[in-house]
């Protein structure tokens, strides 16, 4: 017997038939002798509809009212799934965030979970009742409904699993696990049986949109074992776990890519102490997130070129901020390029192995792909290339690191 | 300056444009210097959709989960209207039933209001903030969401008006007031300026579906002045008030009709003490509401025929109950007729005037309309006639009692 938190996303509960299907999946887990809590998202499309209503009335609206409106979607799904479970003879009740209570801070629209009192839910779980919990929501210090921001239901599920010391948190979704890379690009992509929290974080942050980053961070912090699996097929998914749980660690776990970034080059900045602060200070003040950074000394030896990437959505703002501060920074020109892709090789194994980076650069060079920027972390090497090379680069690296599935 | 509770039904908040329109109406009332609370229904169609979801999953479903699902509709409208008011520069916040709290008993799906704590809302109203309250819902002793049953938002509004000692409760709807009779049948129907609670109750209970009966009962009990008016046109509606407030009371206030009843005749029941109990006891046990009742002694002097009406929806159940108890009741035959209409003449004036009933019978006789059953109360005379005479009877009585509008 185990204690499990199951989470079903919007597509999995998108209509009445699918909600009934989820109830059958949950019943099977209950019948196997487990204590079960279920976290649900709103039916697919519902949250967008409610967000649209708020925007149509006022583009800039009170986040507290937004929360009250938008959180209703999960409330509906939770009630409907409880009914569907009862119809199958499974004892169940729905819980809104305020009923648990799942207490958050007061940052309406993107609240952070502060405390979850799971005593009553745990008591009922021990008696065999399934707790069906509305994801994405809590109650703030003002006793009003809060929401956790997009994808917050994953975070709800992991936080609940941590609070009730669940043996595992199963995230049911429309993919059947985490792959070595995007299967739409690489036919030979393999589903991973296991992946470490650290790797999953890097995978999530570079475009493999399986799990919300916040939920992975929370799982890592509280050591919650997470499984990503399909809500439509009955087979094991990918376990996201602690490094020690993975006996045969592969060198590289996956190749990720992102086309959501743009490159900015600030040309001929005076090469003096404090130049980085002059460039990046104003950007930070404007909440522009900067990712990869390189700095070259220019030919004249007196100026330097600074290149970095920002989210594509922030590019216009970044340009404006730099131009507004042109005098202060003192640069000659500004080049931008939105037509780039970031390709990343990820694996905790690279900590103890040399040559991983060299293999990446060689592989790309062999295909004639020019590397524009390089950045590395302990378990990741990322390069910026022209966007048109994305698929070619991902496929070549996937083969080079021996990730291709054996036919 | 007055303290007002305004209530807007589903049609009035049926889409974003209409919600914005409601916000403008509310702003006008606020700008006139009033303290304002607003009670809203779900957007039209929304409650039916949610009820349909519950039924599709399980025809017989947990009323507590039904409440959690269905109450979300009003939560959405309340949040959206608060946003719309803020957009017009009016301070506003939404309140779900559990936030107020509006405490009810535990009869999920048709809960009764027990207590409303309006202290915080009143404090904010005094500071100029509009309370936008989700109608139809409260919180039960189990700390779960309850709903008040269909049309419960009227009841929410009147109960709130009573609790906060409001000067008036304005029910905005898609008609512009209470008419002497159904304007779709009688072209010369007149809008009433005022009507007493007692008359309104009778009007509501016989098919003039302007206000929920429960809300009128509650208004009468707590002496809440209620106005029924149009949410689309800016003009006075009909005031539902205490009899003393009406200086020039008309003899008859209106003619109502209902085609929702069916006639049942139990033939040749032994005429002995306790026969009524034998017939109506089992019906009451089965929750069949019986309305008009007449009993005739049959020709043989030893048996009696009992005729009564039940709601059409209950007819099949009534027949089953009677057949099941046939031995015990001891009757020869059962006749039923769903093709009937109840026509009612209503007016507090009839308490002090003789001849009202005679005028009714004469008028119907003149038109060749046969009266099947008669029942009377202090302020109402109802007759059952063949359904095909409904319009003819209503028009003739409207003219006979001098209710026709002067062209």
PDB file of N, CA and C in Angstrom, chain A residues 16 19-20 43 46 49-50 53-54 56-62 64-69 71-72 75-87 92-94 98-99 124 139 142-145, chain B residues 16 19-20 43 46 49-50 53-54 56-62 64-69 71-72 75-87 92-94 96 98-99 124 139 142-145:
ATOM      1  N   UNK A  16     -16.890  15.345 -20.461  1.00  0.00           N
ATOM      2  CA  UNK A  16     -17.514  14.438 -19.483  1.00  0.00           C
ATOM      3  C   UNK A  16     -16.982  13.011 -19.644  1.00  0.00           C
ATOM      4  N   UNK A  19     -13.605  12.795 -18.088  1.00  0.00           N
ATOM      5  CA  UNK A  19     -13.677  12.817 -16.621  1.00  0.00           C
ATOM      6  C   UNK A  19     -14.062  11.422 -16.113  1.00  0.00           C
ATOM      7  N   UNK A  20     -14.985  10.781 -16.822  1.00  0.00           N
ATOM      8  CA  UNK A  20     -15.367   9.409 -16.433  1.00  0.00           C
ATOM      9  C   UNK A  20     -14.171   8.473 -16.584  1.00  0.00           C
ATOM     10  N   UNK A  43     -11.253  22.068 -17.012  1.00  0.00           N
ATOM     11  CA  UNK A  43     -11.460  21.428 -18.304  1.00  0.00           C
ATOM     12  C   UNK A  43     -10.773  22.279 -19.370  1.00  0.00           C
ATOM     13  N   UNK A  46     -11.338  26.048 -20.586  1.00  0.00           N
ATOM     14  CA  UNK A  46     -12.153  26.781 -19.610  1.00  0.00           C
ATOM     15  C   UNK A  46     -11.375  27.966 -19.015  1.00  0.00           C
ATOM     16  N   UNK A  49     -11.082  30.742 -21.427  1.00  0.00           N
ATOM     17  CA  UNK A  49     -12.363  31.438 -21.575  1.00  0.00           C
ATOM     18  C   UNK A  49     -12.535  32.463 -20.449  1.00  0.00           C
ATOM     19  N   UNK A  50     -12.269  32.023 -19.211  1.00  0.00           N
ATOM     20  CA  UNK A  50     -12.464  32.895 -18.053  1.00  0.00           C
ATOM     21  C   UNK A  50     -11.456  34.049 -18.067  1.00  0.00           C
ATOM     22  N   UNK A  53     -12.701  36.558 -20.505  1.00  0.00           N
ATOM     23  CA  UNK A  53     -13.775  37.392 -19.935  1.00  0.00           C
ATOM     24  C   UNK A  53     -13.177  38.568 -19.160  1.00  0.00           C
ATOM     25  N   UNK A  54     -12.223  38.266 -18.291  1.00  0.00           N
ATOM     26  CA  UNK A  54     -11.612  39.328 -17.467  1.00  0.00           C
ATOM     27  C   UNK A  54     -10.971  40.387 -18.364  1.00  0.00           C
ATOM     28  N   UNK A  56     -11.610  41.043 -21.505  1.00  0.00           N
ATOM     29  CA  UNK A  56     -12.583  41.773 -22.324  1.00  0.00           C
ATOM     30  C   UNK A  56     -13.216  42.917 -21.536  1.00  0.00           C
ATOM     31  N   UNK A  57     -13.363  42.720 -20.238  1.00  0.00           N
ATOM     32  CA  UNK A  57     -13.970  43.777 -19.426  1.00  0.00           C
ATOM     33  C   UNK A  57     -12.953  44.864 -19.125  1.00  0.00           C
ATOM     34  N   UNK A  58     -11.741  44.463 -18.789  1.00  0.00           N
ATOM     35  CA  UNK A  58     -10.700  45.452 -18.483  1.00  0.00           C
ATOM     36  C   UNK A  58      -9.338  44.801 -18.700  1.00  0.00           C
ATOM     37  N   UNK A  59      -8.563  45.317 -19.664  1.00  0.00           N
ATOM     38  CA  UNK A  59      -7.236  44.733 -19.925  1.00  0.00           C
ATOM     39  C   UNK A  59      -6.382  44.698 -18.649  1.00  0.00           C
ATOM     40  N   UNK A  60      -6.468  45.737 -17.854  1.00  0.00           N
ATOM     41  CA  UNK A  60      -5.778  45.738 -16.565  1.00  0.00           C
ATOM     42  C   UNK A  60      -6.838  45.574 -15.483  1.00  0.00           C
ATOM     43  N   UNK A  61      -6.910  44.363 -14.898  1.00  0.00           N
ATOM     44  CA  UNK A  61      -7.972  44.111 -13.940  1.00  0.00           C
ATOM     45  C   UNK A  61      -7.404  43.691 -12.596  1.00  0.00           C
ATOM     46  N   UNK A  62      -8.206  43.865 -11.576  1.00  0.00           N
ATOM     47  CA  UNK A  62      -7.874  43.497 -10.197  1.00  0.00           C
ATOM     48  C   UNK A  62      -7.530  42.007 -10.136  1.00  0.00           C
ATOM     49  N   UNK A  64      -7.214  40.125  -7.676  1.00  0.00           N
ATOM     50  CA  UNK A  64      -8.021  39.386  -6.701  1.00  0.00           C
ATOM     51  C   UNK A  64      -9.319  38.906  -7.336  1.00  0.00           C
ATOM     52  N   UNK A  65      -9.927  39.770  -8.171  1.00  0.00           N
ATOM     53  CA  UNK A  65     -11.162  39.369  -8.849  1.00  0.00           C
ATOM     54  C   UNK A  65     -10.854  38.347  -9.939  1.00  0.00           C
ATOM     55  N   UNK A  66      -9.757  38.551 -10.649  1.00  0.00           N
ATOM     56  CA  UNK A  66      -9.298  37.570 -11.637  1.00  0.00           C
ATOM     57  C   UNK A  66      -9.211  36.196 -10.989  1.00  0.00           C
ATOM     58  N   UNK A  67      -8.601  36.132  -9.819  1.00  0.00           N
ATOM     59  CA  UNK A  67      -8.449  34.850  -9.120  1.00  0.00           C
ATOM     60  C   UNK A  67      -9.806  34.219  -8.786  1.00  0.00           C
ATOM     61  N   UNK A  68     -10.738  35.047  -8.308  1.00  0.00           N
ATOM     62  CA  UNK A  68     -12.057  34.523  -7.941  1.00  0.00           C
ATOM     63  C   UNK A  68     -12.750  33.945  -9.174  1.00  0.00           C
ATOM     64  N   UNK A  69     -12.583  34.621 -10.305  1.00  0.00           N
ATOM     65  CA  UNK A  69     -13.219  34.179 -11.548  1.00  0.00           C
ATOM     66  C   UNK A  69     -12.555  32.905 -12.065  1.00  0.00           C
ATOM     67  N   UNK A  71     -10.400  30.704 -10.760  1.00  0.00           N
ATOM     68  CA  UNK A  71     -10.308  29.502  -9.922  1.00  0.00           C
ATOM     69  C   UNK A  71     -11.576  28.654 -10.001  1.00  0.00           C
ATOM     70  N   UNK A  72     -12.657  29.221 -10.528  1.00  0.00           N
ATOM     71  CA  UNK A  72     -13.914  28.463 -10.586  1.00  0.00           C
ATOM     72  C   UNK A  72     -13.772  27.243 -11.498  1.00  0.00           C
ATOM     73  N   UNK A  75     -12.698  24.254  -9.559  1.00  0.00           N
ATOM     74  CA  UNK A  75     -13.772  23.900  -8.624  1.00  0.00           C
ATOM     75  C   UNK A  75     -14.789  22.993  -9.317  1.00  0.00           C
ATOM     76  N   UNK A  76     -15.119  23.337 -10.563  1.00  0.00           N
ATOM     77  CA  UNK A  76     -16.083  22.550 -11.338  1.00  0.00           C
ATOM     78  C   UNK A  76     -15.550  21.141 -11.594  1.00  0.00           C
ATOM     79  N   UNK A  77     -14.312  21.046 -12.086  1.00  0.00           N
ATOM     80  CA  UNK A  77     -13.751  19.728 -12.395  1.00  0.00           C
ATOM     81  C   UNK A  77     -13.684  18.853 -11.140  1.00  0.00           C
ATOM     82  N   UNK A  78     -13.284  19.449 -10.015  1.00  0.00           N
ATOM     83  CA  UNK A  78     -13.155  18.668  -8.783  1.00  0.00           C
ATOM     84  C   UNK A  78     -14.509  18.078  -8.381  1.00  0.00           C
ATOM     85  N   UNK A  79     -15.549  18.899  -8.439  1.00  0.00           N
ATOM     86  CA  UNK A  79     -16.888  18.399  -8.094  1.00  0.00           C
ATOM     87  C   UNK A  79     -17.339  17.305  -9.044  1.00  0.00           C
ATOM     88  N   UNK A  80     -17.098  17.520 -10.334  1.00  0.00           N
ATOM     89  CA  UNK A  80     -17.542  16.532 -11.333  1.00  0.00           C
ATOM     90  C   UNK A  80     -16.786  15.211 -11.166  1.00  0.00           C
ATOM     91  N   UNK A  81     -15.476  15.285 -10.894  1.00  0.00           N
ATOM     92  CA  UNK A  81     -14.716  14.033 -10.731  1.00  0.00           C
ATOM     93  C   UNK A  81     -15.161  13.304  -9.463  1.00  0.00           C
ATOM     94  N   UNK A  82     -15.479  14.060  -8.406  1.00  0.00           N
ATOM     95  CA  UNK A  82     -15.981  13.419  -7.184  1.00  0.00           C
ATOM     96  C   UNK A  82     -17.274  12.662  -7.491  1.00  0.00           C
ATOM     97  N   UNK A  83     -18.150  13.295  -8.260  1.00  0.00           N
ATOM     98  CA  UNK A  83     -19.409  12.631  -8.642  1.00  0.00           C
ATOM     99  C   UNK A  83     -19.106  11.376  -9.462  1.00  0.00           C
ATOM    100  N   UNK A  84     -18.183  11.488 -10.406  1.00  0.00           N
ATOM    101  CA  UNK A  84     -17.852  10.344 -11.270  1.00  0.00           C
ATOM    102  C   UNK A  84     -17.266   9.190 -10.449  1.00  0.00           C
ATOM    103  N   UNK A  85     -16.466   9.514  -9.444  1.00  0.00           N
ATOM    104  CA  UNK A  85     -15.894   8.473  -8.584  1.00  0.00           C
ATOM    105  C   UNK A  85     -16.988   7.808  -7.753  1.00  0.00           C
ATOM    106  N   UNK A  86     -17.855   8.624  -7.176  1.00  0.00           N
ATOM    107  CA  UNK A  86     -18.961   8.073  -6.379  1.00  0.00           C
ATOM    108  C   UNK A  86     -19.810   7.139  -7.229  1.00  0.00           C
ATOM    109  N   UNK A  87     -20.021   7.533  -8.495  1.00  0.00           N
ATOM    110  CA  UNK A  87     -20.830   6.715  -9.400  1.00  0.00           C
ATOM    111  C   UNK A  87     -20.196   5.338  -9.619  1.00  0.00           C
ATOM    112  N   UNK A  92     -15.566   9.597  -2.255  1.00  0.00           N
ATOM    113  CA  UNK A  92     -14.774  10.749  -2.710  1.00  0.00           C
ATOM    114  C   UNK A  92     -15.444  12.041  -2.287  1.00  0.00           C
ATOM    115  N   UNK A  93     -14.647  13.085  -2.073  1.00  0.00           N
ATOM    116  CA  UNK A  93     -15.223  14.425  -1.951  1.00  0.00           C
ATOM    117  C   UNK A  93     -14.263  15.445  -2.535  1.00  0.00           C
ATOM    118  N   UNK A  94     -14.842  16.540  -3.018  1.00  0.00           N
ATOM    119  CA  UNK A  94     -14.035  17.601  -3.618  1.00  0.00           C
ATOM    120  C   UNK A  94     -13.580  18.593  -2.551  1.00  0.00           C
ATOM    121  N   UNK A  98      -9.575  26.873  -0.555  1.00  0.00           N
ATOM    122  CA  UNK A  98      -9.892  27.505   0.727  1.00  0.00           C
ATOM    123  C   UNK A  98     -10.444  26.505   1.727  1.00  0.00           C
ATOM    124  N   UNK A  99     -10.922  25.363   1.242  1.00  0.00           N
ATOM    125  CA  UNK A  99     -11.506  24.402   2.173  1.00  0.00           C
ATOM    126  C   UNK A  99     -10.451  23.546   2.857  1.00  0.00           C
ATOM    127  N   UNK A 124      -9.343  11.269   6.251  1.00  0.00           N
ATOM    128  CA  UNK A 124     -10.333  10.664   5.376  1.00  0.00           C
ATOM    129  C   UNK A 124      -9.704   9.686   4.393  1.00  0.00           C
ATOM    130  N   UNK A 139      -5.841  29.967  -0.680  1.00  0.00           N
ATOM    131  CA  UNK A 139      -6.488  31.100  -0.023  1.00  0.00           C
ATOM    132  C   UNK A 139      -5.391  31.995   0.538  1.00  0.00           C
ATOM    133  N   UNK A 142      -5.658  37.493   2.975  1.00  0.00           N
ATOM    134  CA  UNK A 142      -6.866  38.317   2.992  1.00  0.00           C
ATOM    135  C   UNK A 142      -8.131  37.469   2.944  1.00  0.00           C
ATOM    136  N   UNK A 143      -7.971  36.145   3.074  1.00  0.00           N
ATOM    137  CA  UNK A 143      -9.093  35.199   3.037  1.00  0.00           C
ATOM    138  C   UNK A 143      -9.824  35.223   1.697  1.00  0.00           C
ATOM    139  N   UNK A 144      -9.100  35.603   0.663  1.00  0.00           N
ATOM    140  CA  UNK A 144      -9.684  35.558  -0.669  1.00  0.00           C
ATOM    141  C   UNK A 144      -8.970  34.498  -1.486  1.00  0.00           C
ATOM    142  N   UNK A 145      -9.636  34.065  -2.559  1.00  0.00           N
ATOM    143  CA  UNK A 145      -9.082  33.006  -3.393  1.00  0.00           C
ATOM    144  C   UNK A 145      -7.836  33.522  -4.114  1.00  0.00           C
TER     145      UNK A 145
ATOM    146  N   UNK B  16     -20.579  39.634 -21.829  1.00  0.00           N
ATOM    147  CA  UNK B  16     -19.679  40.674 -21.326  1.00  0.00           C
ATOM    148  C   UNK B  16     -20.281  42.068 -21.510  1.00  0.00           C
ATOM    149  N   UNK B  19     -22.840  42.652 -18.861  1.00  0.00           N
ATOM    150  CA  UNK B  19     -22.222  42.867 -17.550  1.00  0.00           C
ATOM    151  C   UNK B  19     -21.718  44.311 -17.464  1.00  0.00           C
ATOM    152  N   UNK B  20     -21.142  44.806 -18.568  1.00  0.00           N
ATOM    153  CA  UNK B  20     -20.701  46.206 -18.588  1.00  0.00           C
ATOM    154  C   UNK B  20     -21.901  47.151 -18.429  1.00  0.00           C
ATOM    155  N   UNK B  43     -24.286  33.762 -15.467  1.00  0.00           N
ATOM    156  CA  UNK B  43     -24.597  34.166 -16.835  1.00  0.00           C
ATOM    157  C   UNK B  43     -25.617  33.173 -17.406  1.00  0.00           C
ATOM    158  N   UNK B  46     -25.402  29.239 -18.119  1.00  0.00           N
ATOM    159  CA  UNK B  46     -24.264  28.651 -17.404  1.00  0.00           C
ATOM    160  C   UNK B  46     -24.728  27.610 -16.375  1.00  0.00           C
ATOM    161  N   UNK B  49     -25.822  24.478 -18.004  1.00  0.00           N
ATOM    162  CA  UNK B  49     -24.678  23.720 -18.504  1.00  0.00           C
ATOM    163  C   UNK B  49     -24.058  22.899 -17.375  1.00  0.00           C
ATOM    164  N   UNK B  50     -23.863  23.549 -16.227  1.00  0.00           N
ATOM    165  CA  UNK B  50     -23.217  22.873 -15.094  1.00  0.00           C
ATOM    166  C   UNK B  50     -24.110  21.765 -14.538  1.00  0.00           C
ATOM    167  N   UNK B  53     -23.781  18.849 -16.800  1.00  0.00           N
ATOM    168  CA  UNK B  53     -22.548  18.086 -16.549  1.00  0.00           C
ATOM    169  C   UNK B  53     -22.778  17.068 -15.426  1.00  0.00           C
ATOM    170  N   UNK B  54     -23.337  17.544 -14.315  1.00  0.00           N
ATOM    171  CA  UNK B  54     -23.567  16.657 -13.163  1.00  0.00           C
ATOM    172  C   UNK B  54     -24.467  15.494 -13.571  1.00  0.00           C
ATOM    173  N   UNK B  56     -25.032  14.299 -16.555  1.00  0.00           N
ATOM    174  CA  UNK B  56     -24.414  13.414 -17.547  1.00  0.00           C
ATOM    175  C   UNK B  56     -23.493  12.398 -16.880  1.00  0.00           C
ATOM    176  N   UNK B  57     -22.888  12.801 -15.787  1.00  0.00           N
ATOM    177  CA  UNK B  57     -21.979  11.874 -15.099  1.00  0.00           C
ATOM    178  C   UNK B  57     -22.771  10.883 -14.264  1.00  0.00           C
ATOM    179  N   UNK B  58     -23.784  11.374 -13.562  1.00  0.00           N
ATOM    180  CA  UNK B  58     -24.602  10.489 -12.735  1.00  0.00           C
ATOM    181  C   UNK B  58     -25.961  11.134 -12.518  1.00  0.00           C
ATOM    182  N   UNK B  59     -27.024  10.489 -13.016  1.00  0.00           N
ATOM    183  CA  UNK B  59     -28.364  11.072 -12.854  1.00  0.00           C
ATOM    184  C   UNK B  59     -28.680  11.350 -11.382  1.00  0.00           C
ATOM    185  N   UNK B  60     -28.259  10.439 -10.516  1.00  0.00           N
ATOM    186  CA  UNK B  60     -28.412  10.686  -9.080  1.00  0.00           C
ATOM    187  C   UNK B  60     -27.033  10.997  -8.526  1.00  0.00           C
ATOM    188  N   UNK B  61     -26.802  12.266  -8.196  1.00  0.00           N
ATOM    189  CA  UNK B  61     -25.455  12.646  -7.766  1.00  0.00           C
ATOM    190  C   UNK B  61     -25.504  13.303  -6.395  1.00  0.00           C
ATOM    191  N   UNK B  62     -24.380  13.285  -5.742  1.00  0.00           N
ATOM    192  CA  UNK B  62     -24.175  13.886  -4.424  1.00  0.00           C
ATOM    193  C   UNK B  62     -24.522  15.375  -4.485  1.00  0.00           C
ATOM    194  N   UNK B  64     -23.922  17.637  -2.458  1.00  0.00           N
ATOM    195  CA  UNK B  64     -22.838  18.507  -1.994  1.00  0.00           C
ATOM    196  C   UNK B  64     -21.882  18.821  -3.137  1.00  0.00           C
ATOM    197  N   UNK B  65     -21.623  17.822  -3.971  1.00  0.00           N
ATOM    198  CA  UNK B  65     -20.743  18.064  -5.116  1.00  0.00           C
ATOM    199  C   UNK B  65     -21.470  18.913  -6.168  1.00  0.00           C
ATOM    200  N   UNK B  66     -22.757  18.607  -6.365  1.00  0.00           N
ATOM    201  CA  UNK B  66     -23.584  19.426  -7.271  1.00  0.00           C
ATOM    202  C   UNK B  66     -23.465  20.901  -6.869  1.00  0.00           C
ATOM    203  N   UNK B  67     -23.581  21.171  -5.592  1.00  0.00           N
ATOM    204  CA  UNK B  67     -23.503  22.557  -5.108  1.00  0.00           C
ATOM    205  C   UNK B  67     -22.146  23.186  -5.410  1.00  0.00           C
ATOM    206  N   UNK B  68     -21.084  22.419  -5.186  1.00  0.00           N
ATOM    207  CA  UNK B  68     -19.735  22.954  -5.441  1.00  0.00           C
ATOM    208  C   UNK B  68     -19.576  23.299  -6.918  1.00  0.00           C
ATOM    209  N   UNK B  69     -20.144  22.449  -7.772  1.00  0.00           N
ATOM    210  CA  UNK B  69     -20.027  22.670  -9.216  1.00  0.00           C
ATOM    211  C   UNK B  69     -20.884  23.858  -9.645  1.00  0.00           C
ATOM    212  N   UNK B  71     -22.467  26.308  -8.011  1.00  0.00           N
ATOM    213  CA  UNK B  71     -22.263  27.634  -7.416  1.00  0.00           C
ATOM    214  C   UNK B  71     -21.147  28.415  -8.108  1.00  0.00           C
ATOM    215  N   UNK B  72     -20.317  27.741  -8.895  1.00  0.00           N
ATOM    216  CA  UNK B  72     -19.209  28.438  -9.549  1.00  0.00           C
ATOM    217  C   UNK B  72     -19.709  29.493 -10.532  1.00  0.00           C
ATOM    218  N   UNK B  75     -20.094  32.798  -8.848  1.00  0.00           N
ATOM    219  CA  UNK B  75     -18.755  33.265  -8.455  1.00  0.00           C
ATOM    220  C   UNK B  75     -18.098  34.007  -9.622  1.00  0.00           C
ATOM    221  N   UNK B  76     -18.254  33.454 -10.825  1.00  0.00           N
ATOM    222  CA  UNK B  76     -17.672  34.067 -12.027  1.00  0.00           C
ATOM    223  C   UNK B  76     -18.310  35.429 -12.285  1.00  0.00           C
ATOM    224  N   UNK B  77     -19.648  35.492 -12.292  1.00  0.00           N
ATOM    225  CA  UNK B  77     -20.322  36.760 -12.578  1.00  0.00           C
ATOM    226  C   UNK B  77     -19.952  37.827 -11.559  1.00  0.00           C
ATOM    227  N   UNK B  78     -19.890  37.435 -10.291  1.00  0.00           N
ATOM    228  CA  UNK B  78     -19.572  38.418  -9.242  1.00  0.00           C
ATOM    229  C   UNK B  78     -18.185  39.022  -9.481  1.00  0.00           C
ATOM    230  N   UNK B  79     -17.207  38.169  -9.791  1.00  0.00           N
ATOM    231  CA  UNK B  79     -15.861  38.671 -10.059  1.00  0.00           C
ATOM    232  C   UNK B  79     -15.841  39.592 -11.272  1.00  0.00           C
ATOM    233  N   UNK B  80     -16.524  39.172 -12.331  1.00  0.00           N
ATOM    234  CA  UNK B  80     -16.525  39.969 -13.562  1.00  0.00           C
ATOM    235  C   UNK B  80     -17.204  41.319 -13.348  1.00  0.00           C
ATOM    236  N   UNK B  81     -18.322  41.334 -12.594  1.00  0.00           N
ATOM    237  CA  UNK B  81     -18.997  42.612 -12.377  1.00  0.00           C
ATOM    238  C   UNK B  81     -18.139  43.529 -11.506  1.00  0.00           C
ATOM    239  N   UNK B  82     -17.424  42.950 -10.535  1.00  0.00           N
ATOM    240  CA  UNK B  82     -16.522  43.774  -9.713  1.00  0.00           C
ATOM    241  C   UNK B  82     -15.464  44.426 -10.601  1.00  0.00           C
ATOM    242  N   UNK B  83     -14.905  43.651 -11.534  1.00  0.00           N
ATOM    243  CA  UNK B  83     -13.910  44.203 -12.463  1.00  0.00           C
ATOM    244  C   UNK B  83     -14.536  45.322 -13.312  1.00  0.00           C
ATOM    245  N   UNK B  84     -15.744  45.067 -13.808  1.00  0.00           N
ATOM    246  CA  UNK B  84     -16.413  46.066 -14.655  1.00  0.00           C
ATOM    247  C   UNK B  84     -16.677  47.352 -13.876  1.00  0.00           C
ATOM    248  N   UNK B  85     -17.050  47.226 -12.604  1.00  0.00           N
ATOM    249  CA  UNK B  85     -17.296  48.420 -11.782  1.00  0.00           C
ATOM    250  C   UNK B  85     -15.994  49.179 -11.548  1.00  0.00           C
ATOM    251  N   UNK B  86     -14.933  48.438 -11.210  1.00  0.00           N
ATOM    252  CA  UNK B  86     -13.632  49.084 -10.990  1.00  0.00           C
ATOM    253  C   UNK B  86     -13.190  49.832 -12.243  1.00  0.00           C
ATOM    254  N   UNK B  87     -13.464  49.218 -13.410  1.00  0.00           N
ATOM    255  CA  UNK B  87     -13.089  49.844 -14.679  1.00  0.00           C
ATOM    256  C   UNK B  87     -13.801  51.187 -14.860  1.00  0.00           C
ATOM    257  N   UNK B  92     -15.195  48.371  -5.703  1.00  0.00           N
ATOM    258  CA  UNK B  92     -16.060  47.185  -5.621  1.00  0.00           C
ATOM    259  C   UNK B  92     -15.246  45.959  -5.287  1.00  0.00           C
ATOM    260  N   UNK B  93     -15.857  44.976  -4.611  1.00  0.00           N
ATOM    261  CA  UNK B  93     -15.229  43.656  -4.507  1.00  0.00           C
ATOM    262  C   UNK B  93     -16.311  42.586  -4.501  1.00  0.00           C
ATOM    263  N   UNK B  94     -15.910  41.421  -4.966  1.00  0.00           N
ATOM    264  CA  UNK B  94     -16.856  40.306  -5.028  1.00  0.00           C
ATOM    265  C   UNK B  94     -16.836  39.511  -3.728  1.00  0.00           C
ATOM    266  N   UNK B  96     -18.101  35.631  -2.405  1.00  0.00           N
ATOM    267  CA  UNK B  96     -18.781  34.339  -2.521  1.00  0.00           C
ATOM    268  C   UNK B  96     -19.571  34.124  -1.242  1.00  0.00           C
ATOM    269  N   UNK B  98     -19.534  31.812   0.952  1.00  0.00           N
ATOM    270  CA  UNK B  98     -18.729  31.391   2.112  1.00  0.00           C
ATOM    271  C   UNK B  98     -17.878  32.514   2.656  1.00  0.00           C
ATOM    272  N   UNK B  99     -17.633  33.549   1.851  1.00  0.00           N
ATOM    273  CA  UNK B  99     -16.787  34.642   2.314  1.00  0.00           C
ATOM    274  C   UNK B  99     -17.531  35.623   3.198  1.00  0.00           C
ATOM    275  N   UNK B 124     -17.700  48.326   4.663  1.00  0.00           N
ATOM    276  CA  UNK B 124     -17.131  48.749   3.394  1.00  0.00           C
ATOM    277  C   UNK B 124     -18.115  49.579   2.565  1.00  0.00           C
ATOM    278  N   UNK B 139     -22.925  28.861   2.759  1.00  0.00           N
ATOM    279  CA  UNK B 139     -22.040  27.834   3.312  1.00  0.00           C
ATOM    280  C   UNK B 139     -22.810  27.081   4.388  1.00  0.00           C
ATOM    281  N   UNK B 142     -21.459  22.054   7.427  1.00  0.00           N
ATOM    282  CA  UNK B 142     -20.299  21.208   7.124  1.00  0.00           C
ATOM    283  C   UNK B 142     -19.176  21.993   6.462  1.00  0.00           C
ATOM    284  N   UNK B 143     -19.333  23.333   6.430  1.00  0.00           N
ATOM    285  CA  UNK B 143     -18.333  24.219   5.811  1.00  0.00           C
ATOM    286  C   UNK B 143     -18.161  23.942   4.319  1.00  0.00           C
ATOM    287  N   UNK B 144     -19.205  23.417   3.708  1.00  0.00           N
ATOM    288  CA  UNK B 144     -19.161  23.224   2.260  1.00  0.00           C
ATOM    289  C   UNK B 144     -20.159  24.163   1.601  1.00  0.00           C
ATOM    290  N   UNK B 145     -19.975  24.386   0.315  1.00  0.00           N
ATOM    291  CA  UNK B 145     -20.833  25.309  -0.418  1.00  0.00           C
ATOM    292  C   UNK B 145     -22.230  24.721  -0.528  1.00  0.00           C
TER     293      UNK B 145
END
